[in-house]
Tab-separated table of C-alpha atoms and ligand atoms in Angstrom:
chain	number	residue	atom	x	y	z
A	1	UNK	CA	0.000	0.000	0.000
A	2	UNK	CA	1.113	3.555	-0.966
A	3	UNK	CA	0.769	6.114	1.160
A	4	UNK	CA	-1.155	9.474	0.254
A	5	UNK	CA	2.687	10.916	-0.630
A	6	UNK	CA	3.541	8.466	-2.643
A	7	UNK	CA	0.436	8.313	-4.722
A	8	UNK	CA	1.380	11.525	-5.591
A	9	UNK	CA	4.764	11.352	-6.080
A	10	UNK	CA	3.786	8.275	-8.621
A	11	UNK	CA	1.394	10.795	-10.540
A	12	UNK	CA	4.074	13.601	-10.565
A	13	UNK	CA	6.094	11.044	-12.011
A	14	UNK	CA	3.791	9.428	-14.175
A	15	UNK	CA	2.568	12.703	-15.985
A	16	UNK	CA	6.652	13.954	-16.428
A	17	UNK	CA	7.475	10.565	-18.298
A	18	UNK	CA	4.166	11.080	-20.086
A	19	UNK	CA	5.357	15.011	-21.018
A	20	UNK	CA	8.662	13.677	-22.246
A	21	UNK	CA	8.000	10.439	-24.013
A	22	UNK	CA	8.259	11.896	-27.716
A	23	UNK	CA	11.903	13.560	-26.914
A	24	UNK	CA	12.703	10.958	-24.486
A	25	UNK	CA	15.309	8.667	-26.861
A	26	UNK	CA	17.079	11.594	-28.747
A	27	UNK	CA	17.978	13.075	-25.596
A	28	UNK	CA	18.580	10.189	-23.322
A	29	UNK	CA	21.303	9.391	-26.020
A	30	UNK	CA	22.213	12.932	-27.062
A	31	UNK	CA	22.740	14.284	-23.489
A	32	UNK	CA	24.662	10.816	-22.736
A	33	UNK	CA	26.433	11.324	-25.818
A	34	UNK	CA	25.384	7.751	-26.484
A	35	UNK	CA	27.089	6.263	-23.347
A	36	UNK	CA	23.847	4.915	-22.337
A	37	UNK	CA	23.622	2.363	-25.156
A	38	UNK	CA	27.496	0.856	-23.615
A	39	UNK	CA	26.140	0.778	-19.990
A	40	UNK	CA	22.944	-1.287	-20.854
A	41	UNK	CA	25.187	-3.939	-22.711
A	42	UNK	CA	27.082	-4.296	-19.907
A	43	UNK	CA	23.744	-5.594	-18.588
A	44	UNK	CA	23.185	-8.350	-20.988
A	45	UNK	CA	26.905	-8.888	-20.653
A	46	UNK	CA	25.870	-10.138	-17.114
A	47	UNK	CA	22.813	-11.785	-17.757
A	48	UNK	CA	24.736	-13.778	-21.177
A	49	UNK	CA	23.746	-17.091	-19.409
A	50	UNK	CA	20.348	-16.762	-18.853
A	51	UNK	CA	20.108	-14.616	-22.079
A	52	UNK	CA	21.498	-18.324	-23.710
A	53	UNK	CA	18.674	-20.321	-22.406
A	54	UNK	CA	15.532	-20.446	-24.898
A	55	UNK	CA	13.402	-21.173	-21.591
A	56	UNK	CA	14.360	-18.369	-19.626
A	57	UNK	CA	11.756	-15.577	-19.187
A	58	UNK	CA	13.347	-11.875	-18.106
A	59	UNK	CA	11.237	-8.847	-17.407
A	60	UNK	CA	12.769	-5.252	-17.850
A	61	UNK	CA	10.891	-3.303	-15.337
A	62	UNK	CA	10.354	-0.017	-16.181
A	63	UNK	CA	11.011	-0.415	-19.544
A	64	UNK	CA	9.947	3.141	-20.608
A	65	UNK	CA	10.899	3.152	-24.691
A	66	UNK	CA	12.333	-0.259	-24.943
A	67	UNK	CA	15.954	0.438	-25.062
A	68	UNK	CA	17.408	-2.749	-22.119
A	69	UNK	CA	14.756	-4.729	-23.769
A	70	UNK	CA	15.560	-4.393	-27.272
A	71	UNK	CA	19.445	-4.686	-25.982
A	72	UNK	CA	18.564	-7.899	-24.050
A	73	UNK	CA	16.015	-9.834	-26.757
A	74	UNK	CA	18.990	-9.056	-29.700
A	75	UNK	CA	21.556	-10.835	-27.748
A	76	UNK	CA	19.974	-14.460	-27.032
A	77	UNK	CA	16.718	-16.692	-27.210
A	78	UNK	CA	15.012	-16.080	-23.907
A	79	UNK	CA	11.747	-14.508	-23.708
A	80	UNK	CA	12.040	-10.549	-23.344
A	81	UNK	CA	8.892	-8.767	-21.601
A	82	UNK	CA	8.786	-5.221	-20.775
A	83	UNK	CA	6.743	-3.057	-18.430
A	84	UNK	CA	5.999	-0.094	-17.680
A	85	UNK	CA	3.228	2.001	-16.105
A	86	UNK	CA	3.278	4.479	-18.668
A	87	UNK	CA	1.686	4.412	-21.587
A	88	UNK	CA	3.080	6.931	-23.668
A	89	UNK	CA	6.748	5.631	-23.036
A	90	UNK	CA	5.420	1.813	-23.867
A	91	UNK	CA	3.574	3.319	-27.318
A	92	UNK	CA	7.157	4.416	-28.415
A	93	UNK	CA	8.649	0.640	-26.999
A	94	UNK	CA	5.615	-0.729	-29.051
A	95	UNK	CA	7.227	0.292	-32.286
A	96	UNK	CA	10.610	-0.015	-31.847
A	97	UNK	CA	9.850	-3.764	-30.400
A	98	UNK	CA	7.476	-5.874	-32.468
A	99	UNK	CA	8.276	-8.983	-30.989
A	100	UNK	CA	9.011	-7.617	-27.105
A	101	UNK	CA	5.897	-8.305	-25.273
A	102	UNK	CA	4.652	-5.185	-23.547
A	103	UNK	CA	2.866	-4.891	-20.283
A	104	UNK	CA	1.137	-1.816	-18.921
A	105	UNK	CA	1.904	-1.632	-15.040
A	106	UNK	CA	3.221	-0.024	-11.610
A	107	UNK	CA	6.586	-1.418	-10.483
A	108	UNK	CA	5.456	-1.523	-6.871
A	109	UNK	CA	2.384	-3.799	-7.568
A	110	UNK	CA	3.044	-5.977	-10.579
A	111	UNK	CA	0.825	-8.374	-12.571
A	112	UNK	CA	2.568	-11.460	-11.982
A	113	UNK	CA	2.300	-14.583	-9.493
A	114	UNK	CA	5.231	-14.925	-7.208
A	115	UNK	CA	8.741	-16.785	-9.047
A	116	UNK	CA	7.667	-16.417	-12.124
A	117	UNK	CA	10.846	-14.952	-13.537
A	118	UNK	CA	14.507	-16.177	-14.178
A	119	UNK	CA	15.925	-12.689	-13.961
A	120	UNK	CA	14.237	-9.190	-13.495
A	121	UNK	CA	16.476	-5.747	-14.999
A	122	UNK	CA	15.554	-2.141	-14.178
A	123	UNK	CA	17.203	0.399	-15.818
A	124	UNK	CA	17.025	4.215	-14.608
A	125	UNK	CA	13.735	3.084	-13.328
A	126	UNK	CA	14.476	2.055	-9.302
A	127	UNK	CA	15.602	5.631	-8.440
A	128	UNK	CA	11.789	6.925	-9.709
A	129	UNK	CA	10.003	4.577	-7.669
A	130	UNK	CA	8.046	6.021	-4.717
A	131	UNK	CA	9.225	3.526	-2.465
A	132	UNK	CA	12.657	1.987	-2.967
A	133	UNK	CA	12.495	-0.878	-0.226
A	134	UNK	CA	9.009	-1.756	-1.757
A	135	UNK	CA	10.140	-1.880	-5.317
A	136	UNK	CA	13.163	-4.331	-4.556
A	137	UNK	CA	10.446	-6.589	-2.506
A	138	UNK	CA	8.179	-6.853	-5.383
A	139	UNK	CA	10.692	-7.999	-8.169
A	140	UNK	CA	12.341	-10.256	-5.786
A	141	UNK	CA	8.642	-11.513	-5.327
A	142	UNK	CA	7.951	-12.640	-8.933
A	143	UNK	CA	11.855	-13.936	-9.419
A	144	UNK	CA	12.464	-17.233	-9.392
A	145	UNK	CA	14.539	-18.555	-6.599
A	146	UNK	CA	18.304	-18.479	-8.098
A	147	UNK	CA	16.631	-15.889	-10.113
A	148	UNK	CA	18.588	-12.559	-10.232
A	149	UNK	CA	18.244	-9.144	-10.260
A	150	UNK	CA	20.139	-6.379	-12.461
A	151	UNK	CA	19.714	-2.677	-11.176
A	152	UNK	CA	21.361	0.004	-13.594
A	153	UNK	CA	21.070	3.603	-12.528
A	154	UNK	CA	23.122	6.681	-12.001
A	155	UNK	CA	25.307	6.496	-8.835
A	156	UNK	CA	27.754	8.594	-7.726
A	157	UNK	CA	31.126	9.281	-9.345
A	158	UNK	CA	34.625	9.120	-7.256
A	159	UNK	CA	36.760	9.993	-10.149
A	160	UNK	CA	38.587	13.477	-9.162
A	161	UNK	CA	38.292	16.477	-11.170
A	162	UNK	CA	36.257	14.401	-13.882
A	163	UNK	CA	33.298	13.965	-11.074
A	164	UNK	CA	33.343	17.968	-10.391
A	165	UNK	CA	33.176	18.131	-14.221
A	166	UNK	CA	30.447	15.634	-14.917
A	167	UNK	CA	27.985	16.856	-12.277
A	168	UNK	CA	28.557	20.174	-13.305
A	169	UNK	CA	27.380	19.317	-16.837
A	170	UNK	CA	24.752	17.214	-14.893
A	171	UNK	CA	23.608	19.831	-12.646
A	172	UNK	CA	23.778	23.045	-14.664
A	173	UNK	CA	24.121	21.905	-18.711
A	174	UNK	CA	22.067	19.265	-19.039
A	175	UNK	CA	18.983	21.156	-17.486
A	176	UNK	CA	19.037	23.523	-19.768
A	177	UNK	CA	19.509	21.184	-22.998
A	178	UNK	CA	17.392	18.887	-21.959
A	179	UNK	CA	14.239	21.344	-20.940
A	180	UNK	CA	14.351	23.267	-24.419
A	181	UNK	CA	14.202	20.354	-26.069
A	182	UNK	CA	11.813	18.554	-24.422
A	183	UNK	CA	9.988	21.656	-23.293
A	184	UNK	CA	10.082	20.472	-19.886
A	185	UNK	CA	12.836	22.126	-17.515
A	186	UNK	CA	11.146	20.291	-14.648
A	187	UNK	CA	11.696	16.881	-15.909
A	188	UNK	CA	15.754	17.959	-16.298
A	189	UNK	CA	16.026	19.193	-13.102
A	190	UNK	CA	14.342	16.317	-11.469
A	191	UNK	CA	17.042	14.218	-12.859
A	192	UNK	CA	20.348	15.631	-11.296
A	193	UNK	CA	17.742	16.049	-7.892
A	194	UNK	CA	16.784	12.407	-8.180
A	195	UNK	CA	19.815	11.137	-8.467
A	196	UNK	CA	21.604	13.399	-5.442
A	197	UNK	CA	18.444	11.877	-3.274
A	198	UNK	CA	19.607	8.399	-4.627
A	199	UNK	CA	21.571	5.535	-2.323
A	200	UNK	CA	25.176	6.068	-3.583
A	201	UNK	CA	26.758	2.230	-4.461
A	202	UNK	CA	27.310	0.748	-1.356
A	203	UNK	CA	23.878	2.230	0.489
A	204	UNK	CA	21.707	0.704	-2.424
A	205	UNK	CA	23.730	-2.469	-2.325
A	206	UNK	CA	22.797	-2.823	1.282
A	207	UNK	CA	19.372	-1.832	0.576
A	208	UNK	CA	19.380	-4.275	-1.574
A	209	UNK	CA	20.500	-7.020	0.749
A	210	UNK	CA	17.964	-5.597	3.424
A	211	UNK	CA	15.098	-7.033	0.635
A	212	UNK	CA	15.610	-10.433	0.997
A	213	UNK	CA	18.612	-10.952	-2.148
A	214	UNK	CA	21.800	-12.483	-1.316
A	215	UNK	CA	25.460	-12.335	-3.656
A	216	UNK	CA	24.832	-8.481	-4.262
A	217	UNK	CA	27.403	-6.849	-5.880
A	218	UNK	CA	28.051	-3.685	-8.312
A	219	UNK	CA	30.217	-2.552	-10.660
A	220	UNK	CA	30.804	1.159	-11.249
A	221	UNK	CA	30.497	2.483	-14.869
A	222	UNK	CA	32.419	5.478	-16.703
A	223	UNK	CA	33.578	6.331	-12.888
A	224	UNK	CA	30.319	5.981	-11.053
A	225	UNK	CA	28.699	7.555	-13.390
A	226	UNK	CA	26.352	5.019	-13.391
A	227	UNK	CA	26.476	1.472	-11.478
A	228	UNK	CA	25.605	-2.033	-12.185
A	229	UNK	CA	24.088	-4.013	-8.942
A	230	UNK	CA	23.139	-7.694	-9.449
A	231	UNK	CA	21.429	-9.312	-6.315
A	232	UNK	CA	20.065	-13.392	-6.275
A	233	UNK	CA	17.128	-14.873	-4.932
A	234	UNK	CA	18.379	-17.306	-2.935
B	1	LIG	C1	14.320	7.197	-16.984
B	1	LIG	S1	13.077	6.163	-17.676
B	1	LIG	C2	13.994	4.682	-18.035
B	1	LIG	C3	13.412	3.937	-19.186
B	1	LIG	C4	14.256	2.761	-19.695
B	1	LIG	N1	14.397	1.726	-18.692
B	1	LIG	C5	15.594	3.204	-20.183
B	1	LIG	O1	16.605	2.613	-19.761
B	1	LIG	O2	15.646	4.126	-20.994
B	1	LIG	C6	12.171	5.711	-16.255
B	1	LIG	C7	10.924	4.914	-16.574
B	1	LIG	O3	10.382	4.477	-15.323
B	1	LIG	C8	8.983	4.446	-15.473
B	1	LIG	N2	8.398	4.414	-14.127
B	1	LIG	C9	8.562	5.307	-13.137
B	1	LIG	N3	7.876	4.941	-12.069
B	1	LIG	C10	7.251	3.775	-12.376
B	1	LIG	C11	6.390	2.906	-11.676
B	1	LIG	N4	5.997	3.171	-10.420
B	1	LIG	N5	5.950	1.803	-12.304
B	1	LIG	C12	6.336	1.513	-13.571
B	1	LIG	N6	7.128	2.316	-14.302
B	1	LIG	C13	7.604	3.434	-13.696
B	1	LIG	C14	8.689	5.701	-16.258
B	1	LIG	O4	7.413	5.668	-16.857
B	1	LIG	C15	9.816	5.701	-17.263
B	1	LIG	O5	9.453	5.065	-18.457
């Protein structure tokens, strides 16, 4: 259950993705200067195994326009489904993926019976949940046990002089690119505000822990940039 803050933090959320879904790809990979596209192979990098296996089902949660899920059906046989609660973002997927199945949904209460899943990805999608904790106990929910779990999502850099310069850009730059083109200055400040608000690596890696997964790791990306966390469902 959500409570009356969350709700509306959801439909803030909701209604932003829904404002930016026809400028979303050009400037996700434009502002990224296409960086984005290297840090979600590194995600079916990890999940090559189950990837493999013609059996296997995965589910990219929050899948907004399909980019992880086009990255992860193009590199093996199992079955690819995405989901997303928005349905503006998912139109967009809809054409880029013909043969992705697409589900309309909300990452904290998902349409699917408990282990259902041999591995669950979220990409840039964890850190807009309204509820962290709750998120990670719903996709461990519907994962198989020895089922895992790949989070990608900006983290926070370490790298000296590079980090100052990066979330400058972040901070300052990319606000300003990213609301004229999209028309929506809110949505491009929320980002570099999300993000600050986010558990840096190690926090989120105990958080994720703390929701039932065991073997967590992470793996920083482009100096912490961005971060790859893999839990299991023991
Ligand atoms: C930054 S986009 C990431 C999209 C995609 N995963 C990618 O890598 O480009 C975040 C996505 O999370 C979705 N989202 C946010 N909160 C959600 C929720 N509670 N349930 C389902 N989707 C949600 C948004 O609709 C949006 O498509």
């Amino acid at each position: 259950m959500l409570s009356e803050k969350e709700k509306a933090q959801r439909a803030a959320i909701h209604d932003m993705f829904a404002g930016i879904a026809n400028r979303y790809d050009l400037l996700n990979h434009t502002l990224s200067l296409n960086i984005d596209k290297r840090w979600r192979r590194r995600v079916s990098a990890i999940l090559k195994d189950i990837l493999a296996d013609p059996d296997a089902e995965i589910l990219d949660i929050a899948c907004g326009t399909g980019d992880l899920a086009i990255e992860l059906a193009s590199k093996g046989n199992a079955a690819v489904t995405g989901t997303d609660f928005c349905r503006p973002m998912l139109e967009i997927a809809a054409k880029k993926l013909p043969k992705v199945a697409l589900v309309e949904a909300d990452a904290m209460a998902l349409p699917f019976p408990d282990n259902t899943f041999d591995a669950v990805t979220i990409a840039f999608g964890l850190r807009n949940l309204p509820n962290f904790a709750n998120g990670l106990r719903e996709m461990h929910r519907i994962l198989r046990p020895g089922g895992r779990l790949v989070i990608l999502e900006f983290s926070k850099t370490w790298l000296p002089g590079f980090g100052a310069m990066f979330n400058f850009y972040f901070s300052h730059i990319l606000p300003r690119i990213g609301g004229a083109v999209s028309r929506s200055r809110s949505a491009y400040e929320y980002l570099p505000d999300s993000v600050s608000k986010f558990p840096d690596q190690q926090a989120l890696a105990a958080l994720v822990g703390q929701c039932g997964f065991s073997d967590v790791n992470y793996v920083d990306l482009t100096g912490g940039i961005a971060a790859v966390h893999t839990g299991t469902k023991a």
